[in-house]
PDB file of C-alpha atoms and ligand atoms in Angstrom:
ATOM      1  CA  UNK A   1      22.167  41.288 -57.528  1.00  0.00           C
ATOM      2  CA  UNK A   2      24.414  43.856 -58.628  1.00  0.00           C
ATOM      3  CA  UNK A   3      27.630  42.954 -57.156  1.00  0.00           C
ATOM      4  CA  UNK A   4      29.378  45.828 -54.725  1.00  0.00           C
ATOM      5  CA  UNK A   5      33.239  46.066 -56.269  1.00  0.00           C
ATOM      6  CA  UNK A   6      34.396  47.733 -53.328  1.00  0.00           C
ATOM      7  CA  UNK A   7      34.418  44.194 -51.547  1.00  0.00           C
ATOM      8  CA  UNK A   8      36.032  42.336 -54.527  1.00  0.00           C
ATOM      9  CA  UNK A   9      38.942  45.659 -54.323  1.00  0.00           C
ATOM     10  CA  UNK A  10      39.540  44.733 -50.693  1.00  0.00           C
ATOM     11  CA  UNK A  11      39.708  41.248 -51.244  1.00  0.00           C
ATOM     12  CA  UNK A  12      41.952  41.727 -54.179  1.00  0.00           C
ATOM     13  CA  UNK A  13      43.897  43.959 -51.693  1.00  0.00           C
ATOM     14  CA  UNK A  14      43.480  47.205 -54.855  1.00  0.00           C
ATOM     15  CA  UNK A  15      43.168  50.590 -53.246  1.00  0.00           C
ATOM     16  CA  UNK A  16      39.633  52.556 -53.323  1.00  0.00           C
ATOM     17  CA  UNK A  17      39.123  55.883 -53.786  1.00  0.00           C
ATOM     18  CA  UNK A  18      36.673  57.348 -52.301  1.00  0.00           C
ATOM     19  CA  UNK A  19      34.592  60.924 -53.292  1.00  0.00           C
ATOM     20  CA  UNK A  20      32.742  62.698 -50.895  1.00  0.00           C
ATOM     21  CA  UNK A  21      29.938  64.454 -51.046  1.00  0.00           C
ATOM     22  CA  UNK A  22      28.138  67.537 -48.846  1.00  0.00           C
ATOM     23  CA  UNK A  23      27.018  69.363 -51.370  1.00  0.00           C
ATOM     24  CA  UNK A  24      23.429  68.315 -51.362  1.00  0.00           C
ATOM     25  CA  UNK A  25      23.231  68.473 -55.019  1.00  0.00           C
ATOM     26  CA  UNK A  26      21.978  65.242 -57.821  1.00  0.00           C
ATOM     27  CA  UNK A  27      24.149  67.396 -60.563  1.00  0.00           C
ATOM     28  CA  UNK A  28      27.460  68.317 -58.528  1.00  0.00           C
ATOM     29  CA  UNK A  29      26.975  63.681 -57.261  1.00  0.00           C
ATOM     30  CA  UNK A  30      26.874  63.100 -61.092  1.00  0.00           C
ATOM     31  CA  UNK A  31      30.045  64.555 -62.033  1.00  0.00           C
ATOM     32  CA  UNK A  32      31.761  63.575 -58.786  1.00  0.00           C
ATOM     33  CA  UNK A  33      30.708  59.994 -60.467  1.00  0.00           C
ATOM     34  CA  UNK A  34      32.033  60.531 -63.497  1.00  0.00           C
ATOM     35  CA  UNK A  35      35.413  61.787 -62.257  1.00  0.00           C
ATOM     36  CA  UNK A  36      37.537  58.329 -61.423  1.00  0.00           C
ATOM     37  CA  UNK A  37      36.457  57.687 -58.011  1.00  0.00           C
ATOM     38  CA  UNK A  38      35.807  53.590 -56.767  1.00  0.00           C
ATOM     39  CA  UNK A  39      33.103  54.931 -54.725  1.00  0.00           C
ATOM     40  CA  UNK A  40      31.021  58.526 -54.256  1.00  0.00           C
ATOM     41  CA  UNK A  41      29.815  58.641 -50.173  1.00  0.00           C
ATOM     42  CA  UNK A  42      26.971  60.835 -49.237  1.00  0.00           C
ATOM     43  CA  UNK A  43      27.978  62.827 -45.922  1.00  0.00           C
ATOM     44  CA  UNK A  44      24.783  62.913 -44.102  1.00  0.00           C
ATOM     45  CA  UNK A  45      26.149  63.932 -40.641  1.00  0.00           C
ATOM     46  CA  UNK A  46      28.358  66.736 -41.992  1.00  0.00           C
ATOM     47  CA  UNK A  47      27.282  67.348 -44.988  1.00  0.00           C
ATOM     48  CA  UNK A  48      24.324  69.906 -46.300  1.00  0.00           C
ATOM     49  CA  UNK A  49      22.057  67.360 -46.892  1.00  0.00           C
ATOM     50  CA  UNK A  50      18.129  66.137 -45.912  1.00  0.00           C
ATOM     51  CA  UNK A  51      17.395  62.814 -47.131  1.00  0.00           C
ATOM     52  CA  UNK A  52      15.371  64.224 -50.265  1.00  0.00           C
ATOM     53  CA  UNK A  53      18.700  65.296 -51.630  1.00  0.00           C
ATOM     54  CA  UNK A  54      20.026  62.106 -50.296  1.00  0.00           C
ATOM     55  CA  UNK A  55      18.148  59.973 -53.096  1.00  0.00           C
ATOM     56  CA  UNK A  56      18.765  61.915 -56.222  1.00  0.00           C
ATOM     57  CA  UNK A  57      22.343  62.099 -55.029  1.00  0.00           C
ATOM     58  CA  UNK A  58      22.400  58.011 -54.627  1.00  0.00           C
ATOM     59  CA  UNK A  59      20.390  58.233 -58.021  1.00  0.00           C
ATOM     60  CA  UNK A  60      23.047  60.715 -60.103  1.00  0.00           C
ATOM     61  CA  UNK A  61      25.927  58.056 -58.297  1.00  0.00           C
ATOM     62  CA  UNK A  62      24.144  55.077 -59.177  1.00  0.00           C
ATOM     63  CA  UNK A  63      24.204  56.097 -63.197  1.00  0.00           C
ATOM     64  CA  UNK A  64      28.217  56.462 -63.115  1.00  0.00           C
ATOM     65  CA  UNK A  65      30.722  53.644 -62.798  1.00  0.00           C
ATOM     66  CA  UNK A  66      31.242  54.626 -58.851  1.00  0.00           C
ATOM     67  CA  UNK A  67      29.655  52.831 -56.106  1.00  0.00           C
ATOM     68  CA  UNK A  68      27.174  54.843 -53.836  1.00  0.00           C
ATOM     69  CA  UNK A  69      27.462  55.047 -50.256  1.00  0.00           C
ATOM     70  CA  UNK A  70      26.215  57.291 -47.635  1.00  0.00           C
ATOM     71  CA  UNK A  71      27.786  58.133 -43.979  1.00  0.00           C
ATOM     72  CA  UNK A  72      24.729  58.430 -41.922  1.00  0.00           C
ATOM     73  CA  UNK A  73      24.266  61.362 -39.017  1.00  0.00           C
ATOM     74  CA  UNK A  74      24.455  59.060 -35.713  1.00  0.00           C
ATOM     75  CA  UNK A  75      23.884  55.192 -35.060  1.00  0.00           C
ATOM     76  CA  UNK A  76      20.369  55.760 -36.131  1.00  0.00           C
ATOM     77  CA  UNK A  77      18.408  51.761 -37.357  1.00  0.00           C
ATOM     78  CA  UNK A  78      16.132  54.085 -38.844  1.00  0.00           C
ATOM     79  CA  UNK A  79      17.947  56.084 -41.413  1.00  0.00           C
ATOM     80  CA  UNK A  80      20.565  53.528 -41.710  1.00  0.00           C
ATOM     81  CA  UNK A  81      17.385  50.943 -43.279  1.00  0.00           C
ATOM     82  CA  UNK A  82      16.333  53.614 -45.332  1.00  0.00           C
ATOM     83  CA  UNK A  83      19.602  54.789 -47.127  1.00  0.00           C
ATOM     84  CA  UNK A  84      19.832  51.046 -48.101  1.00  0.00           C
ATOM     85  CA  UNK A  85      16.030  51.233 -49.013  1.00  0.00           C
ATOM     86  CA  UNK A  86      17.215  54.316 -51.121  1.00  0.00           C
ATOM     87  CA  UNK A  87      20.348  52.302 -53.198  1.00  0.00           C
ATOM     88  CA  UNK A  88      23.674  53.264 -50.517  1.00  0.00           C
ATOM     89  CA  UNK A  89      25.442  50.024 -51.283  1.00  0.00           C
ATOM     90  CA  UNK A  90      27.335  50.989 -47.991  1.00  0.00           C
ATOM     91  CA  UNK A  91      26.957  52.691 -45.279  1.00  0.00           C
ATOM     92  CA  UNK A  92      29.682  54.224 -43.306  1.00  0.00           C
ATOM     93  CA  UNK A  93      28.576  54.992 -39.885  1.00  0.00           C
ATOM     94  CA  UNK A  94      30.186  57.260 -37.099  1.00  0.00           C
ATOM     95  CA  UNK A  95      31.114  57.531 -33.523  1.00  0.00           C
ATOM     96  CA  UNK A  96      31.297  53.702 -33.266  1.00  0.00           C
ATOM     97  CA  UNK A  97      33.074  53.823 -29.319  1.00  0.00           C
ATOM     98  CA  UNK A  98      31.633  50.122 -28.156  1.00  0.00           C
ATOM     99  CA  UNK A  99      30.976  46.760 -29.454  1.00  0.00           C
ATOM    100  CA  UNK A 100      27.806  46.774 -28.850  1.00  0.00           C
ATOM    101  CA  UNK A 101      27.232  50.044 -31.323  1.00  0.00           C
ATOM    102  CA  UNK A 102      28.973  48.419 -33.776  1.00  0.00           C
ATOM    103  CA  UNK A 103      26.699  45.478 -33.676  1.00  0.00           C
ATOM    104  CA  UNK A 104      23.190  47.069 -33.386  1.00  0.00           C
ATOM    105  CA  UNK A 105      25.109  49.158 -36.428  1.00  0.00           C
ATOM    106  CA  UNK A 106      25.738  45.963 -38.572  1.00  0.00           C
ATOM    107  CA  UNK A 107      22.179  44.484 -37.235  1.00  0.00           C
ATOM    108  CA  UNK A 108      20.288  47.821 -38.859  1.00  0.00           C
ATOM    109  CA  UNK A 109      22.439  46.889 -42.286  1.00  0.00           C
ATOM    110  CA  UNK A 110      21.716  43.097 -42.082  1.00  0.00           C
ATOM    111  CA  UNK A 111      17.941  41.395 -43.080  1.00  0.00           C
ATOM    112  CA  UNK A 112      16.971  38.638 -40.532  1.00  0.00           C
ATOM    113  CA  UNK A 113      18.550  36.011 -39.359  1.00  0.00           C
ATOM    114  CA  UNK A 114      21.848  38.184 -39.424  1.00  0.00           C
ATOM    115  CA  UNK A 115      20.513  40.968 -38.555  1.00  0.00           C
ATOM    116  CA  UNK A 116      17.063  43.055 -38.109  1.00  0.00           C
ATOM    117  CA  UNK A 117      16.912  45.307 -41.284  1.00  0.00           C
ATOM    118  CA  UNK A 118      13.419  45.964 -42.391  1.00  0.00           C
ATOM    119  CA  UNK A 119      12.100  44.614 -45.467  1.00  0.00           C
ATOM    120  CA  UNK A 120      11.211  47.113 -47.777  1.00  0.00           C
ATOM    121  CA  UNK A 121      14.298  47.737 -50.618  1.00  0.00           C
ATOM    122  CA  UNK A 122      12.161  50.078 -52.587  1.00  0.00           C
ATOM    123  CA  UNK A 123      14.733  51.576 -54.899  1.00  0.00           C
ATOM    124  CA  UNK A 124      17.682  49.226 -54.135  1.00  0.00           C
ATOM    125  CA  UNK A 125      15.672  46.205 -56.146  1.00  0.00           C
ATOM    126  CA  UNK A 126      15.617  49.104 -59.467  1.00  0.00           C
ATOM    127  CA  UNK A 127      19.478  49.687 -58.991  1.00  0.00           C
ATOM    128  CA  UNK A 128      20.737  46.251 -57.798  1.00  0.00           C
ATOM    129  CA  UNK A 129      17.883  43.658 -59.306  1.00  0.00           C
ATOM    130  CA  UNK A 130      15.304  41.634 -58.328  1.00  0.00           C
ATOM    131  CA  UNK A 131      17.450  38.973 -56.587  1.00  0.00           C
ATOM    132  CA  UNK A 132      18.574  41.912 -53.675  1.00  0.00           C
ATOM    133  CA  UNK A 133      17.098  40.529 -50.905  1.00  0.00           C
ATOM    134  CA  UNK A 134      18.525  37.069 -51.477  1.00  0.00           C
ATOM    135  CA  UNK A 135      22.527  39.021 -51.532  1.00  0.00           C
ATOM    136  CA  UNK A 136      21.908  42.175 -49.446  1.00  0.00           C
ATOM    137  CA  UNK A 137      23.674  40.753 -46.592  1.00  0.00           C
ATOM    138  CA  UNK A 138      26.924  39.869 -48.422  1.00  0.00           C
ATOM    139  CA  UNK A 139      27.126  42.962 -50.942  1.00  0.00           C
ATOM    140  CA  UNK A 140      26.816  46.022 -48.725  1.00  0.00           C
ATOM    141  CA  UNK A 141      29.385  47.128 -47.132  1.00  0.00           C
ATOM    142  CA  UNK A 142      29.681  48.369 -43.417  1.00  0.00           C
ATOM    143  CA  UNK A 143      32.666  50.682 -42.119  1.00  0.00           C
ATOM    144  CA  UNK A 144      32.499  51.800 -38.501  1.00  0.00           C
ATOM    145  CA  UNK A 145      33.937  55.120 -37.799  1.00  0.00           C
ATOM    146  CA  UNK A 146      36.678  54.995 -34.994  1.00  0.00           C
ATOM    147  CA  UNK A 147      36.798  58.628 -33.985  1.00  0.00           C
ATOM    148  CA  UNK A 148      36.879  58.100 -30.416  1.00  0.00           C
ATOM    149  CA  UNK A 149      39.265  57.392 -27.539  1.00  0.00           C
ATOM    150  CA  UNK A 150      36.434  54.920 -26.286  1.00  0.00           C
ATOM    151  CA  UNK A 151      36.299  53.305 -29.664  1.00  0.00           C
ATOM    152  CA  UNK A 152      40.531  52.878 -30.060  1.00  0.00           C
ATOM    153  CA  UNK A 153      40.125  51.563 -26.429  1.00  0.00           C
ATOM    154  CA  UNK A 154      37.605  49.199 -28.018  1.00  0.00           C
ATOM    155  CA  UNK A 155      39.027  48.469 -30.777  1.00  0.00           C
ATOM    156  CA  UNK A 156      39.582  44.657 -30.986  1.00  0.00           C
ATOM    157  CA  UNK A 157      36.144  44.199 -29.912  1.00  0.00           C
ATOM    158  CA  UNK A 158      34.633  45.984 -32.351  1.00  0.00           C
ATOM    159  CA  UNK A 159      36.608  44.632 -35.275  1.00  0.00           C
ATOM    160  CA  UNK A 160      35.636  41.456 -33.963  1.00  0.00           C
ATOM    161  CA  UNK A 161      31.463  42.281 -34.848  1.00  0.00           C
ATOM    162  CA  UNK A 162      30.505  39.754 -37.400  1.00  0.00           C
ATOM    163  CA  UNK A 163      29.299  41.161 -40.303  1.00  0.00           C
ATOM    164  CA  UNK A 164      31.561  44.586 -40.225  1.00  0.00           C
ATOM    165  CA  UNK A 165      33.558  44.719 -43.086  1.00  0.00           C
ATOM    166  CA  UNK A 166      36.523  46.841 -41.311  1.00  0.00           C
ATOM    167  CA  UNK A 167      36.751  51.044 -39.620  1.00  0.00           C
ATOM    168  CA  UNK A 168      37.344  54.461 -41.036  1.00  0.00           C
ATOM    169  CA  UNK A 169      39.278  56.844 -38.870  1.00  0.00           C
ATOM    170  CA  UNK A 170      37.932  60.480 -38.634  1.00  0.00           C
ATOM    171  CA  UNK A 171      41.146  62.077 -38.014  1.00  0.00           C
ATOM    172  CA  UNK A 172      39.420  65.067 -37.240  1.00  0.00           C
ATOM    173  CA  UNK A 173      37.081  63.748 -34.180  1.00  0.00           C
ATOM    174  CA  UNK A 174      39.727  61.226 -33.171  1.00  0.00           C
ATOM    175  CA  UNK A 175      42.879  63.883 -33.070  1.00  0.00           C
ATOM    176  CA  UNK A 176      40.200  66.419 -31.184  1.00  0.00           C
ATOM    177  CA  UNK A 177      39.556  63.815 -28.669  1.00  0.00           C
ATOM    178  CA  UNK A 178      42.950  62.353 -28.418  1.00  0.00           C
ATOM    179  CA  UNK A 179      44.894  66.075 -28.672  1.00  0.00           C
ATOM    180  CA  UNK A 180      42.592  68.413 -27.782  1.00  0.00           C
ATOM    181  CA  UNK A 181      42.939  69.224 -31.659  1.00  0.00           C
ATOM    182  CA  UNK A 182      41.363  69.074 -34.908  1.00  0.00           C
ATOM    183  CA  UNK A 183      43.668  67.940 -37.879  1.00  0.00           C
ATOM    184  CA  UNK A 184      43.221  65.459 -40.538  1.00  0.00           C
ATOM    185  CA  UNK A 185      46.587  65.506 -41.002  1.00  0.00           C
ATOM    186  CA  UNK A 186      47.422  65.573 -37.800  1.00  0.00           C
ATOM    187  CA  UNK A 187      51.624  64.716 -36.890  1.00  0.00           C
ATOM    188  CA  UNK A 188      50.788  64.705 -32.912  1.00  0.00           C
ATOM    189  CA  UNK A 189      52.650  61.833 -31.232  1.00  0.00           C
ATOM    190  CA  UNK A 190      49.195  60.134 -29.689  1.00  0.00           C
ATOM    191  CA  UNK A 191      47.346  60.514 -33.025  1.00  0.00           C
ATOM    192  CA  UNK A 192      50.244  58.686 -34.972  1.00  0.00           C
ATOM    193  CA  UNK A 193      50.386  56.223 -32.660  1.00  0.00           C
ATOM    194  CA  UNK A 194      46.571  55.675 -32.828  1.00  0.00           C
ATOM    195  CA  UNK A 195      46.277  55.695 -36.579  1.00  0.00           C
ATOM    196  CA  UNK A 196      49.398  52.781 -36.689  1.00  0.00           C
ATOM    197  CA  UNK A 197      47.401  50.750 -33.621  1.00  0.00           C
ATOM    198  CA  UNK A 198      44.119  51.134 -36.445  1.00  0.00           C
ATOM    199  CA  UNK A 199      46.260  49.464 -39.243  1.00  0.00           C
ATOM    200  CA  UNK A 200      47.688  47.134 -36.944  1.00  0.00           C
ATOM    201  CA  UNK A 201      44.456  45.807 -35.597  1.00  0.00           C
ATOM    202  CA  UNK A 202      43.060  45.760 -38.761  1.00  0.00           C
ATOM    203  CA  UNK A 203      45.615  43.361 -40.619  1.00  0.00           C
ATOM    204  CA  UNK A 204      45.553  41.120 -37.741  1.00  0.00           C
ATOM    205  CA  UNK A 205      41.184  40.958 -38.136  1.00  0.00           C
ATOM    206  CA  UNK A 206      41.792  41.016 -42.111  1.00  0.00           C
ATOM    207  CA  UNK A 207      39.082  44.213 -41.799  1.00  0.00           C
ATOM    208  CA  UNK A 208      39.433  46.940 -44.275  1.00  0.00           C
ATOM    209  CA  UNK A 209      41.248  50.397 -42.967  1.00  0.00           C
ATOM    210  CA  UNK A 210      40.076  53.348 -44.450  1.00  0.00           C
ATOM    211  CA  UNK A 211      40.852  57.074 -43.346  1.00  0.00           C
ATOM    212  CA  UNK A 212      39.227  60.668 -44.552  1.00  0.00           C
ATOM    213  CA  UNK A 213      42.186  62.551 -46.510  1.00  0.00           C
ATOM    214  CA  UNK A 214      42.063  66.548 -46.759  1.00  0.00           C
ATOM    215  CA  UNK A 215      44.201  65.974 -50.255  1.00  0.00           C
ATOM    216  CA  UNK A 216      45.429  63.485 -52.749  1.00  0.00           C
ATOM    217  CA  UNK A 217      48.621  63.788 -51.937  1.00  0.00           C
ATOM    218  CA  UNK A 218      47.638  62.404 -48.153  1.00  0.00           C
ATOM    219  CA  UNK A 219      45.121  59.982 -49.834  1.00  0.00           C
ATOM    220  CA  UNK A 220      48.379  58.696 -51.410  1.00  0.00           C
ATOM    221  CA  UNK A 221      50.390  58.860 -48.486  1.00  0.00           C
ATOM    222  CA  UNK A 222      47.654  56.762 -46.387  1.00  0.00           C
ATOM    223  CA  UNK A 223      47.077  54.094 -48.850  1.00  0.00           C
ATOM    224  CA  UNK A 224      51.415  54.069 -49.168  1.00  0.00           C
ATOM    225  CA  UNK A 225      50.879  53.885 -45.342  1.00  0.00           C
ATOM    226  CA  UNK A 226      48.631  50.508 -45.688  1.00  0.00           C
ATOM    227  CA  UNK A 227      45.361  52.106 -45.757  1.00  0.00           C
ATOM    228  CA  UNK A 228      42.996  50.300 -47.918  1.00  0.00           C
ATOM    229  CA  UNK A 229      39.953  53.165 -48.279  1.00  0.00           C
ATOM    230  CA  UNK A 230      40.944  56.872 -48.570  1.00  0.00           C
ATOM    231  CA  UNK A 231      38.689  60.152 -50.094  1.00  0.00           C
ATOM    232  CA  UNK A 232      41.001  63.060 -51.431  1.00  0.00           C
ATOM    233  CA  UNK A 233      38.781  65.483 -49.952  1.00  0.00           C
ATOM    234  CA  UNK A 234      35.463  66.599 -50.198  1.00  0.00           C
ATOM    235  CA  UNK A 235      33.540  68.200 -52.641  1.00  0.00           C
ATOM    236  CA  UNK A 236      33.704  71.541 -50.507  1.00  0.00           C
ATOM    237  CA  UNK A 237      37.480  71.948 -50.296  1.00  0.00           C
ATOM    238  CA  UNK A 238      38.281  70.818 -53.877  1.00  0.00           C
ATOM    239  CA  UNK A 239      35.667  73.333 -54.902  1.00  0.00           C
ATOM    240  CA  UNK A 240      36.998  75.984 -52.813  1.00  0.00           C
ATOM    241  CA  UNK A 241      40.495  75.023 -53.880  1.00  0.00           C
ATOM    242  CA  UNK A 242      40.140  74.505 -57.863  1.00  0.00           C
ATOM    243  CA  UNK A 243      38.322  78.179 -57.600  1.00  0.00           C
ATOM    244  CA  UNK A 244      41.285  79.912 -55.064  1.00  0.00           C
ATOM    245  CA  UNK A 245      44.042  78.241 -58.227  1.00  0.00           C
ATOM    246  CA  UNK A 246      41.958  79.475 -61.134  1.00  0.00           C
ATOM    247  CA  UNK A 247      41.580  83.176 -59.350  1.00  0.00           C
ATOM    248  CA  UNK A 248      45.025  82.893 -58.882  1.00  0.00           C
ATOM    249  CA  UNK A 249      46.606  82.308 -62.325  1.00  0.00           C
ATOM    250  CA  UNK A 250      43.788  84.813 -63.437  1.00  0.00           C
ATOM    251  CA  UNK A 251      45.482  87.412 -61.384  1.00  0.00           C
ATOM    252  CA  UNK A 252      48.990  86.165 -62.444  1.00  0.00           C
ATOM    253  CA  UNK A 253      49.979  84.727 -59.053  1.00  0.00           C
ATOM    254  CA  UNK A 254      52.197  82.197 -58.741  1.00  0.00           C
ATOM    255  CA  UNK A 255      50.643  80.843 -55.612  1.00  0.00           C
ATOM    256  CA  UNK A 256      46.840  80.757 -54.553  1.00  0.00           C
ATOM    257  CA  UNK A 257      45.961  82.796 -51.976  1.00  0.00           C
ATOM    258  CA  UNK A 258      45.003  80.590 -48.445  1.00  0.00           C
ATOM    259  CA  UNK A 259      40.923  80.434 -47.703  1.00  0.00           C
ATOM    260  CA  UNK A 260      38.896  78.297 -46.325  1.00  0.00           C
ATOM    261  CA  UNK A 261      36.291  75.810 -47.530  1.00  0.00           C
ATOM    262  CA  UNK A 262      35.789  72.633 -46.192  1.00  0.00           C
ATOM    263  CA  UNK A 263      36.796  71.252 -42.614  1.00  0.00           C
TER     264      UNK A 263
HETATM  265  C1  3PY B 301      36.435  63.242 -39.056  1.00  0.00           C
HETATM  266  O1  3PY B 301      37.551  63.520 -39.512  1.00  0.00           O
HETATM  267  O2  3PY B 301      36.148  63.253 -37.850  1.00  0.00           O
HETATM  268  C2  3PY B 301      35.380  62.868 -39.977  1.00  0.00           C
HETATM  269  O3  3PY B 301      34.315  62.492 -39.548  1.00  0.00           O
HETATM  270  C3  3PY B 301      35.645  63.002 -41.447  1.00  0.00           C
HETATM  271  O4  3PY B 301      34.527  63.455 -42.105  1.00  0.00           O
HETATM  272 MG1   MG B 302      34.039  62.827 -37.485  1.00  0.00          MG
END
């Protein structure tokens, strides 16, 4: 089976960068691909995007050097089973608040007897060979979104599920419930303290940290921080803010005007 480099970078303790993607486009996934990034996710819950787009998005990642992954909508076995059907070698997967999410979370991305994944890999056998069901278990990887008070309360617990292969923070969810505020970046006392309590926990499980970024000069600041998994942003805001820099120097500004794109 086609081996998922993502795990080998974490081993090897080598940063990943991650693209992400909810533009619900094959064409706009291809050159995200092509661009540098470890791995290109698929931003189901956030994102623009039905699960038709979903596969010739996994399909335009799948023929670049990044890895595919998808962030699912909700804790759903379902449409966990089938983005792995589809060729996600990962699935990222939010709201995790309880141990017992996490696990039925790592079950739906496990085949029997570690888990109860559906047999069925349809498109995964094409991308990752015919020997995929035999390595499934070990090659994809599973990142449980802490983006909860409930979930930092539980957060020992949950990095304890066998099988999980470590958390990604949604700053924005987790400062919202922790501040009252949305901000990736957010300097709040509480959220600071919760993001440092993530890395902590993390070293002391050997689980892989990874955070969303709104930049990548906070991607670099996370990963100088101890974070192992970052994205620079998504494919919204780096649209939004390559196009507000080129209408700038068009105009002769020296500074791009502020708009908004992205979250
Ligand atoms: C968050 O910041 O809450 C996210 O889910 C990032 O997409
Ligand atoms: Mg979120």
């Amino acid at each position: 089976m086609r081996k998922n480099p993502l795990k080998a970078a974490f081993r090897e303790q080598q940063p990943i960068i991650n693209g992400w993607l909810a533009i619900p486009s094959g064409y706009s996934a291809e050159i995200a691909g092509h661009q540098g990034y470890d791995s290109v996710t698929v931003d189901m819950q956030h994102g623009m995007i039905d699960f038709a787009s979903a596969l010739s998005m996994l399909q335009a990642i799948s023929a670049t050097p990044a890895t595919p992954l998808a962030r699912v909508n909700t804790n759903d076995p379902a449409q966990i089973m089938r983005l792995l059907d589809a060729g996600a070698w990962g699935i990222i997967c939010p709201m995790i608040s309880t141990a017992g999410q996490a696990q039925q979370f790592v079950s739906a991305c496990r085949y029997p007897p570690l888990g109860n994944r559906s047999f069925g890999p349809a498109r995964a056998l094409l991308y990752g060979g015919k020997d995929y069901p035999q390595y499934a278990n070990e090659e994809i990887l599973t990142l449980a979104m802490i983006e909860t008070r409930e979930g930092l309360d539980n957060l020992d617990a949950i990095l304890d599920t066998n099988g999980l292969d470590g958390v990604f923070i949604g700053p924005n969810d987790l400062s919202l419930t922790l501040t009252g505020s949305a901000s990736a970046e957010s300097q709040h006392p509480e959220m600071l303290a919760a993001v440092e309590r993530v890395l902590d926990r993390c070293r002391a499980h050997n689980k892989l940290a990874g955070i969303f970024c709104t930049s990548g000069q906070a991607a670099a600041n996370r990963l100088a921080q101890g974070f192992h998994f970052v994205t620079p942003a998504n494919d919204v805001m780096q649209l939004g803010s390559a196009a507000r820099t080129a209408i700038a120097a068009a105009r002769g500004e020296t500074a791009p005007a502020t708009g908004t794109s992205g979250y």
